[in-house]
C-alpha positions as a LaTeX table, in Angstrom:
\begin{tabular}{lrrr}
\hline
Residue & $x$ (\AA) & $y$ (\AA) & $z$ (\AA) \\
\hline
Met1 & $-46.45$ & $-7.25$ & 52.35 \\
Lys2 & $-49.62$ & $-9.16$ & 51.54 \\
Ile3 & $-50.54$ & $-9.87$ & 47.91 \\
Thr4 & $-54.04$ & $-11.13$ & 47.12 \\
Lys5 & $-55.14$ & $-12.38$ & 43.71 \\
Tyr6 & $-58.64$ & $-11.60$ & 42.49 \\
Ile7 & $-58.75$ & $-13.58$ & 39.22 \\
His8 & $-56.53$ & $-13.15$ & 36.15 \\
Ser9 & $-54.10$ & $-10.25$ & 36.66 \\
Cys10 & $-55.97$ & $-8.33$ & 39.36 \\
Leu11 & $-53.69$ & $-8.10$ & 42.40 \\
Leu12 & $-54.15$ & $-6.27$ & 45.70 \\
Phe13 & $-50.99$ & $-5.26$ & 47.58 \\
Glu14 & $-51.27$ & $-4.36$ & 51.27 \\
Leu15 & $-48.53$ & $-2.90$ & 53.46 \\
Asp16 & $-48.57$ & $-0.71$ & 56.59 \\
Gly17 & $-52.28$ & 0.03 & 56.20 \\
Gln18 & $-51.99$ & 1.08 & 52.57 \\
Gln19 & $-53.61$ & $-0.76$ & 49.64 \\
Leu20 & $-52.42$ & $-0.73$ & 46.03 \\
Leu21 & $-54.43$ & $-2.41$ & 43.26 \\
Phe22 & $-53.15$ & $-3.64$ & 39.89 \\
Asp23 & $-55.26$ & $-4.25$ & 36.79 \\
Pro24 & $-58.89$ & $-4.72$ & 37.80 \\
Gly25 & $-60.02$ & $-6.18$ & 34.47 \\
Lys26 & $-63.22$ & $-7.72$ & 33.11 \\
Phe27 & $-62.32$ & $-11.32$ & 33.93 \\
Ser28 & $-62.26$ & $-10.44$ & 37.63 \\
Phe29 & $-65.87$ & $-9.23$ & 37.68 \\
Ile30 & $-67.71$ & $-10.93$ & 34.81 \\
Glu31 & $-68.93$ & $-13.94$ & 36.82 \\
Gly32 & $-69.79$ & $-12.01$ & 39.97 \\
Leu33 & $-67.20$ & $-13.85$ & 42.07 \\
Val34 & $-65.51$ & $-10.54$ & 42.90 \\
Gln35 & $-67.31$ & $-7.25$ & 43.52 \\
Pro36 & $-65.71$ & $-3.80$ & 43.19 \\
Glu37 & $-66.66$ & $-3.10$ & 46.82 \\
Val38 & $-63.94$ & $-5.55$ & 47.91 \\
Phe39 & $-61.54$ & $-2.72$ & 47.07 \\
Lys40 & $-63.16$ & $-0.06$ & 49.28 \\
Asp41 & $-59.86$ & 0.72 & 51.04 \\
Val42 & $-57.70$ & 0.99 & 47.92 \\
Ser43 & $-55.95$ & 4.35 & 47.63 \\
Val44 & $-54.03$ & 3.80 & 44.37 \\
Ile45 & $-54.92$ & 1.80 & 41.24 \\
Ile46 & $-52.31$ & 0.98 & 38.60 \\
Ile47 & $-53.35$ & 0.00 & 35.10 \\
Thr48 & $-50.51$ & $-1.60$ & 33.11 \\
His49 & $-52.25$ & $-1.29$ & 29.72 \\
Asn50 & $-55.67$ & $-0.84$ & 28.16 \\
His51 & $-56.67$ & $-4.39$ & 27.22 \\
Pro52 & $-60.07$ & $-5.23$ & 28.73 \\
Asp53 & $-58.74$ & $-8.17$ & 30.73 \\
His54 & $-56.64$ & $-5.59$ & 32.61 \\
Leu55 & $-59.06$ & $-2.66$ & 32.54 \\
Asp56 & $-62.78$ & $-2.86$ & 33.25 \\
Val57 & $-63.94$ & 0.75 & 33.00 \\
Ala58 & $-67.29$ & 0.20 & 34.71 \\
Ala59 & $-65.72$ & $-1.60$ & 37.66 \\
Leu60 & $-62.90$ & 0.94 & 37.82 \\
Lys61 & $-65.39$ & 3.81 & 38.14 \\
Arg62 & $-67.10$ & 2.03 & 41.02 \\
Ile63 & $-63.78$ & 1.39 & 42.80 \\
Val64 & $-62.61$ & 4.98 & 42.40 \\
Ala65 & $-65.91$ & 6.27 & 43.78 \\
Leu66 & $-65.47$ & 4.30 & 47.02 \\
Arg67 & $-62.68$ & 6.53 & 48.36 \\
Gln68 & $-61.49$ & 8.63 & 45.42 \\
Ala69 & $-58.57$ & 6.33 & 44.64 \\
Val70 & $-55.84$ & 7.71 & 42.38 \\
Ile71 & $-55.37$ & 5.99 & 39.01 \\
Ile72 & $-51.81$ & 5.73 & 37.68 \\
Ser73 & $-51.05$ & 4.62 & 34.13 \\
Asn74 & $-49.65$ & 5.68 & 30.77 \\
Arg75 & $-50.83$ & 8.24 & 28.21 \\
Glu76 & $-52.78$ & 5.73 & 26.16 \\
Val77 & $-54.83$ & 4.61 & 29.14 \\
Ala78 & $-55.23$ & 8.21 & 30.31 \\
Thr79 & $-56.68$ & 9.20 & 26.94 \\
Glu80 & $-59.16$ & 6.32 & 26.99 \\
Leu81 & $-60.29$ & 6.96 & 30.55 \\
Lys82 & $-60.63$ & 10.70 & 30.06 \\
Ala83 & $-63.53$ & 9.94 & 27.71 \\
His84 & $-65.21$ & 8.16 & 30.65 \\
Gly85 & $-64.71$ & 11.04 & 33.06 \\
Leu86 & $-61.75$ & 9.50 & 34.89 \\
Thr87 & $-58.48$ & 11.32 & 35.56 \\
Val88 & $-55.18$ & 9.45 & 35.35 \\
Gln89 & $-51.85$ & 10.40 & 36.87 \\
Ile90 & $-49.39$ & 9.61 & 34.08 \\
His91 & $-46.22$ & 7.80 & 35.11 \\
Glu92 & $-44.48$ & 5.74 & 32.45 \\
Glu93 & $-40.86$ & 5.35 & 33.57 \\
Gly94 & $-38.69$ & 5.64 & 36.64 \\
Pro95 & $-39.23$ & 5.69 & 40.41 \\
Leu96 & $-42.48$ & 6.64 & 42.11 \\
Asp97 & $-42.91$ & 7.16 & 45.86 \\
Leu98 & $-46.31$ & 6.06 & 47.13 \\
Gly99 & $-45.57$ & 5.98 & 50.85 \\
Ala100 & $-45.45$ & 2.33 & 51.90 \\
Phe101 & $-44.85$ & 1.37 & 48.26 \\
Gln102 & $-41.72$ & 2.39 & 46.41 \\
Leu103 & $-42.31$ & 1.68 & 42.74 \\
Leu104 & $-40.26$ & 1.61 & 39.58 \\
Ala105 & $-42.04$ & 1.91 & 36.22 \\
Ile106 & $-40.45$ & 0.10 & 33.28 \\
Pro107 & $-41.71$ & 0.63 & 29.69 \\
Val108 & $-42.11$ & $-2.78$ & 28.03 \\
Gln109 & $-43.52$ & $-4.20$ & 24.83 \\
His110 & $-46.61$ & $-6.40$ & 24.92 \\
Glu111 & $-46.04$ & $-9.88$ & 23.55 \\
Ala112 & $-47.15$ & $-10.34$ & 19.94 \\
Ile113 & $-50.87$ & $-10.89$ & 19.41 \\
Leu114 & $-52.91$ & $-11.80$ & 16.34 \\
Asp115 & $-54.02$ & $-8.98$ & 14.03 \\
Ser116 & $-54.07$ & $-6.27$ & 16.66 \\
Pro117 & $-51.89$ & $-3.24$ & 17.41 \\
Leu118 & $-49.80$ & $-3.58$ & 20.55 \\
Pro119 & $-50.82$ & $-1.31$ & 23.41 \\
Gln120 & $-48.54$ & 1.01 & 25.32 \\
Met121 & $-47.60$ & $-0.93$ & 28.45 \\
Thr122 & $-45.67$ & $-0.53$ & 31.69 \\
Ala123 & $-44.15$ & $-3.15$ & 33.97 \\
Trp124 & $-43.68$ & $-2.34$ & 37.66 \\
Leu125 & $-41.17$ & $-3.26$ & 40.36 \\
Val126 & $-42.68$ & $-3.00$ & 43.85 \\
Asn127 & $-40.42$ & $-2.28$ & 46.84 \\
Gly128 & $-37.49$ & $-3.84$ & 45.01 \\
Lys129 & $-39.01$ & $-7.27$ & 45.71 \\
Val130 & $-41.89$ & $-7.93$ & 43.32 \\
Leu131 & $-41.77$ & $-7.64$ & 39.54 \\
Asn132 & $-45.07$ & $-7.34$ & 37.69 \\
Pro133 & $-44.12$ & $-7.58$ & 34.00 \\
Ala134 & $-47.73$ & $-7.13$ & 32.78 \\
Asp135 & $-48.03$ & $-9.06$ & 29.47 \\
Ser136 & $-44.35$ & $-8.86$ & 28.61 \\
Phe137 & $-41.34$ & $-11.13$ & 28.62 \\
Ala138 & $-39.17$ & $-8.33$ & 27.22 \\
His139 & $-35.41$ & $-8.50$ & 27.34 \\
Asn140 & $-35.11$ & $-5.30$ & 29.39 \\
Leu141 & $-36.77$ & $-7.08$ & 32.32 \\
Leu142 & $-33.80$ & $-9.41$ & 32.69 \\
Arg143 & $-31.91$ & $-6.76$ & 34.65 \\
Phe144 & $-34.23$ & $-7.72$ & 37.52 \\
Ala145 & $-33.15$ & $-11.38$ & 37.43 \\
Gly146 & $-33.02$ & $-12.84$ & 40.91 \\
Val147 & $-36.02$ & $-10.81$ & 42.13 \\
Glu148 & $-37.79$ & $-12.18$ & 45.19 \\
Leu149 & $-41.21$ & $-12.64$ & 43.53 \\
Leu150 & $-42.08$ & $-12.74$ & 39.84 \\
Ile151 & $-45.70$ & $-12.14$ & 38.84 \\
Leu152 & $-45.79$ & $-14.58$ & 35.93 \\
Pro153 & $-48.39$ & $-14.82$ & 33.13 \\
Val154 & $-48.87$ & $-18.56$ & 32.72 \\
Thr155 & $-51.47$ & $-18.78$ & 29.97 \\
Ala156 & $-52.47$ & $-16.51$ & 27.10 \\
Pro157 & $-53.03$ & $-16.57$ & 23.32 \\
Phe158 & $-49.43$ & $-15.39$ & 22.99 \\
Leu159 & $-47.88$ & $-17.99$ & 25.30 \\
Thr160 & $-46.82$ & $-21.62$ & 25.42 \\
Glu161 & $-45.53$ & $-23.55$ & 28.41 \\
Leu162 & $-42.04$ & $-23.49$ & 26.92 \\
Val163 & $-42.06$ & $-19.71$ & 26.51 \\
Val164 & $-43.27$ & $-19.25$ & 30.09 \\
Ala165 & $-40.66$ & $-21.63$ & 31.48 \\
Asp166 & $-37.84$ & $-20.09$ & 29.46 \\
Phe167 & $-38.58$ & $-16.58$ & 30.70 \\
Ala168 & $-39.00$ & $-17.68$ & 34.31 \\
Leu169 & $-35.71$ & $-19.55$ & 34.37 \\
Lys170 & $-33.93$ & $-16.55$ & 32.86 \\
Met171 & $-35.45$ & $-14.35$ & 35.57 \\
Arg172 & $-34.43$ & $-16.77$ & 38.35 \\
Pro173 & $-36.92$ & $-15.47$ & 40.96 \\
Lys174 & $-37.11$ & $-17.04$ & 44.38 \\
Gln175 & $-40.90$ & $-17.25$ & 44.08 \\
Ile176 & $-43.56$ & $-17.15$ & 41.34 \\
Leu177 & $-47.14$ & $-15.92$ & 41.58 \\
Pro178 & $-49.06$ & $-17.13$ & 38.49 \\
Val179 & $-51.47$ & $-14.75$ & 36.77 \\
His180 & $-53.26$ & $-14.22$ & 33.45 \\
Asp181 & $-55.23$ & $-17.44$ & 33.83 \\
Gly182 & $-58.74$ & $-16.01$ & 34.02 \\
Tyr183 & $-59.47$ & $-17.52$ & 30.60 \\
Leu184 & $-59.52$ & $-20.98$ & 32.10 \\
Lys185 & $-62.07$ & $-23.13$ & 33.87 \\
Pro186 & $-61.06$ & $-24.11$ & 37.43 \\
Phe187 & $-60.18$ & $-27.70$ & 36.55 \\
Phe188 & $-57.82$ & $-26.51$ & 33.82 \\
Ile189 & $-56.17$ & $-23.92$ & 36.07 \\
Gln190 & $-55.41$ & $-26.73$ & 38.50 \\
Gln191 & $-54.01$ & $-28.82$ & 35.66 \\
Arg192 & $-51.76$ & $-25.95$ & 34.56 \\
Tyr193 & $-50.52$ & $-25.45$ & 38.11 \\
Glu194 & $-49.76$ & $-29.15$ & 38.41 \\
Asn195 & $-47.60$ & $-28.82$ & 35.31 \\
Tyr196 & $-45.83$ & $-25.62$ & 36.28 \\
Gly197 & $-45.47$ & $-26.16$ & 40.04 \\
Pro198 & $-43.24$ & $-29.25$ & 40.12 \\
Tyr199 & $-41.20$ & $-27.96$ & 37.16 \\
Phe200 & $-40.27$ & $-24.70$ & 38.84 \\
Glu201 & $-39.88$ & $-26.25$ & 42.25 \\
Lys202 & $-37.23$ & $-28.65$ & 40.97 \\
His203 & $-35.34$ & $-25.54$ & 39.92 \\
Gly204 & $-35.57$ & $-24.17$ & 43.46 \\
Ile205 & $-38.40$ & $-21.70$ & 42.74 \\
Thr206 & $-41.49$ & $-21.65$ & 44.96 \\
Phe207 & $-44.67$ & $-21.69$ & 42.85 \\
His208 & $-47.75$ & $-20.31$ & 44.62 \\
Arg209 & $-50.97$ & $-21.99$ & 43.52 \\
Leu210 & $-53.41$ & $-19.08$ & 43.88 \\
Ala211 & $-56.43$ & $-20.53$ & 42.13 \\
Glu212 & $-59.38$ & $-19.07$ & 44.07 \\
Pro213 & $-60.28$ & $-15.37$ & 44.20 \\
Gly214 & $-59.01$ & $-14.00$ & 47.49 \\
Asn215 & $-56.09$ & $-16.42$ & 47.81 \\
Ala216 & $-53.03$ & $-14.55$ & 49.11 \\
Ile217 & $-49.37$ & $-14.78$ & 49.98 \\
Ile218 & $-47.28$ & $-12.81$ & 52.47 \\
Leu219 & $-43.78$ & $-11.58$ & 51.78 \\
Pro220 & $-41.57$ & $-10.63$ & 54.73 \\
\hline
\end{tabular}
């Protein structure tokens, strides 16, 4: 399974000729470093929640048009996208068979944010190996402790280094793929990775420094 990061929380999963895309948000496209046409072979798009850094409606419409990709999300996202002429397959909890990808949807609460209602949000377990918690460090995710790869938000208005480290060590993954860092300039992303990487690695956790759009890892 190949996982490619396209800025912030936009992740492309590839397995057995099938492509699954998570959270193509505004930070991925705003500087022109990534174009929607990169995702011309995507068959399924999952939106974890409706914040703009995870959902760029204009880009999403262009991606869907390339090969009529299916959008999967929750009712809140479905309601928003319906107004833009997009249809969403609603799946908020439990297993979902997508051929090469066997998914588990987990309802989670978004971390607290300033003066704003929290969105409906779903975390996803992919093939029993990869946990994408979206923007949540919720307690109900701890049942997946020991997962092979944790998709880990490493910077956000609602995070500190200590909060990130505490959650990661509770989860005890074998590997970490850092996300949610599209706010940052490249030099500061590198600085963050130089803080996080050695810390997690001394705890026996591989930390993948995926700083450039298109950087990828392969899981056996």
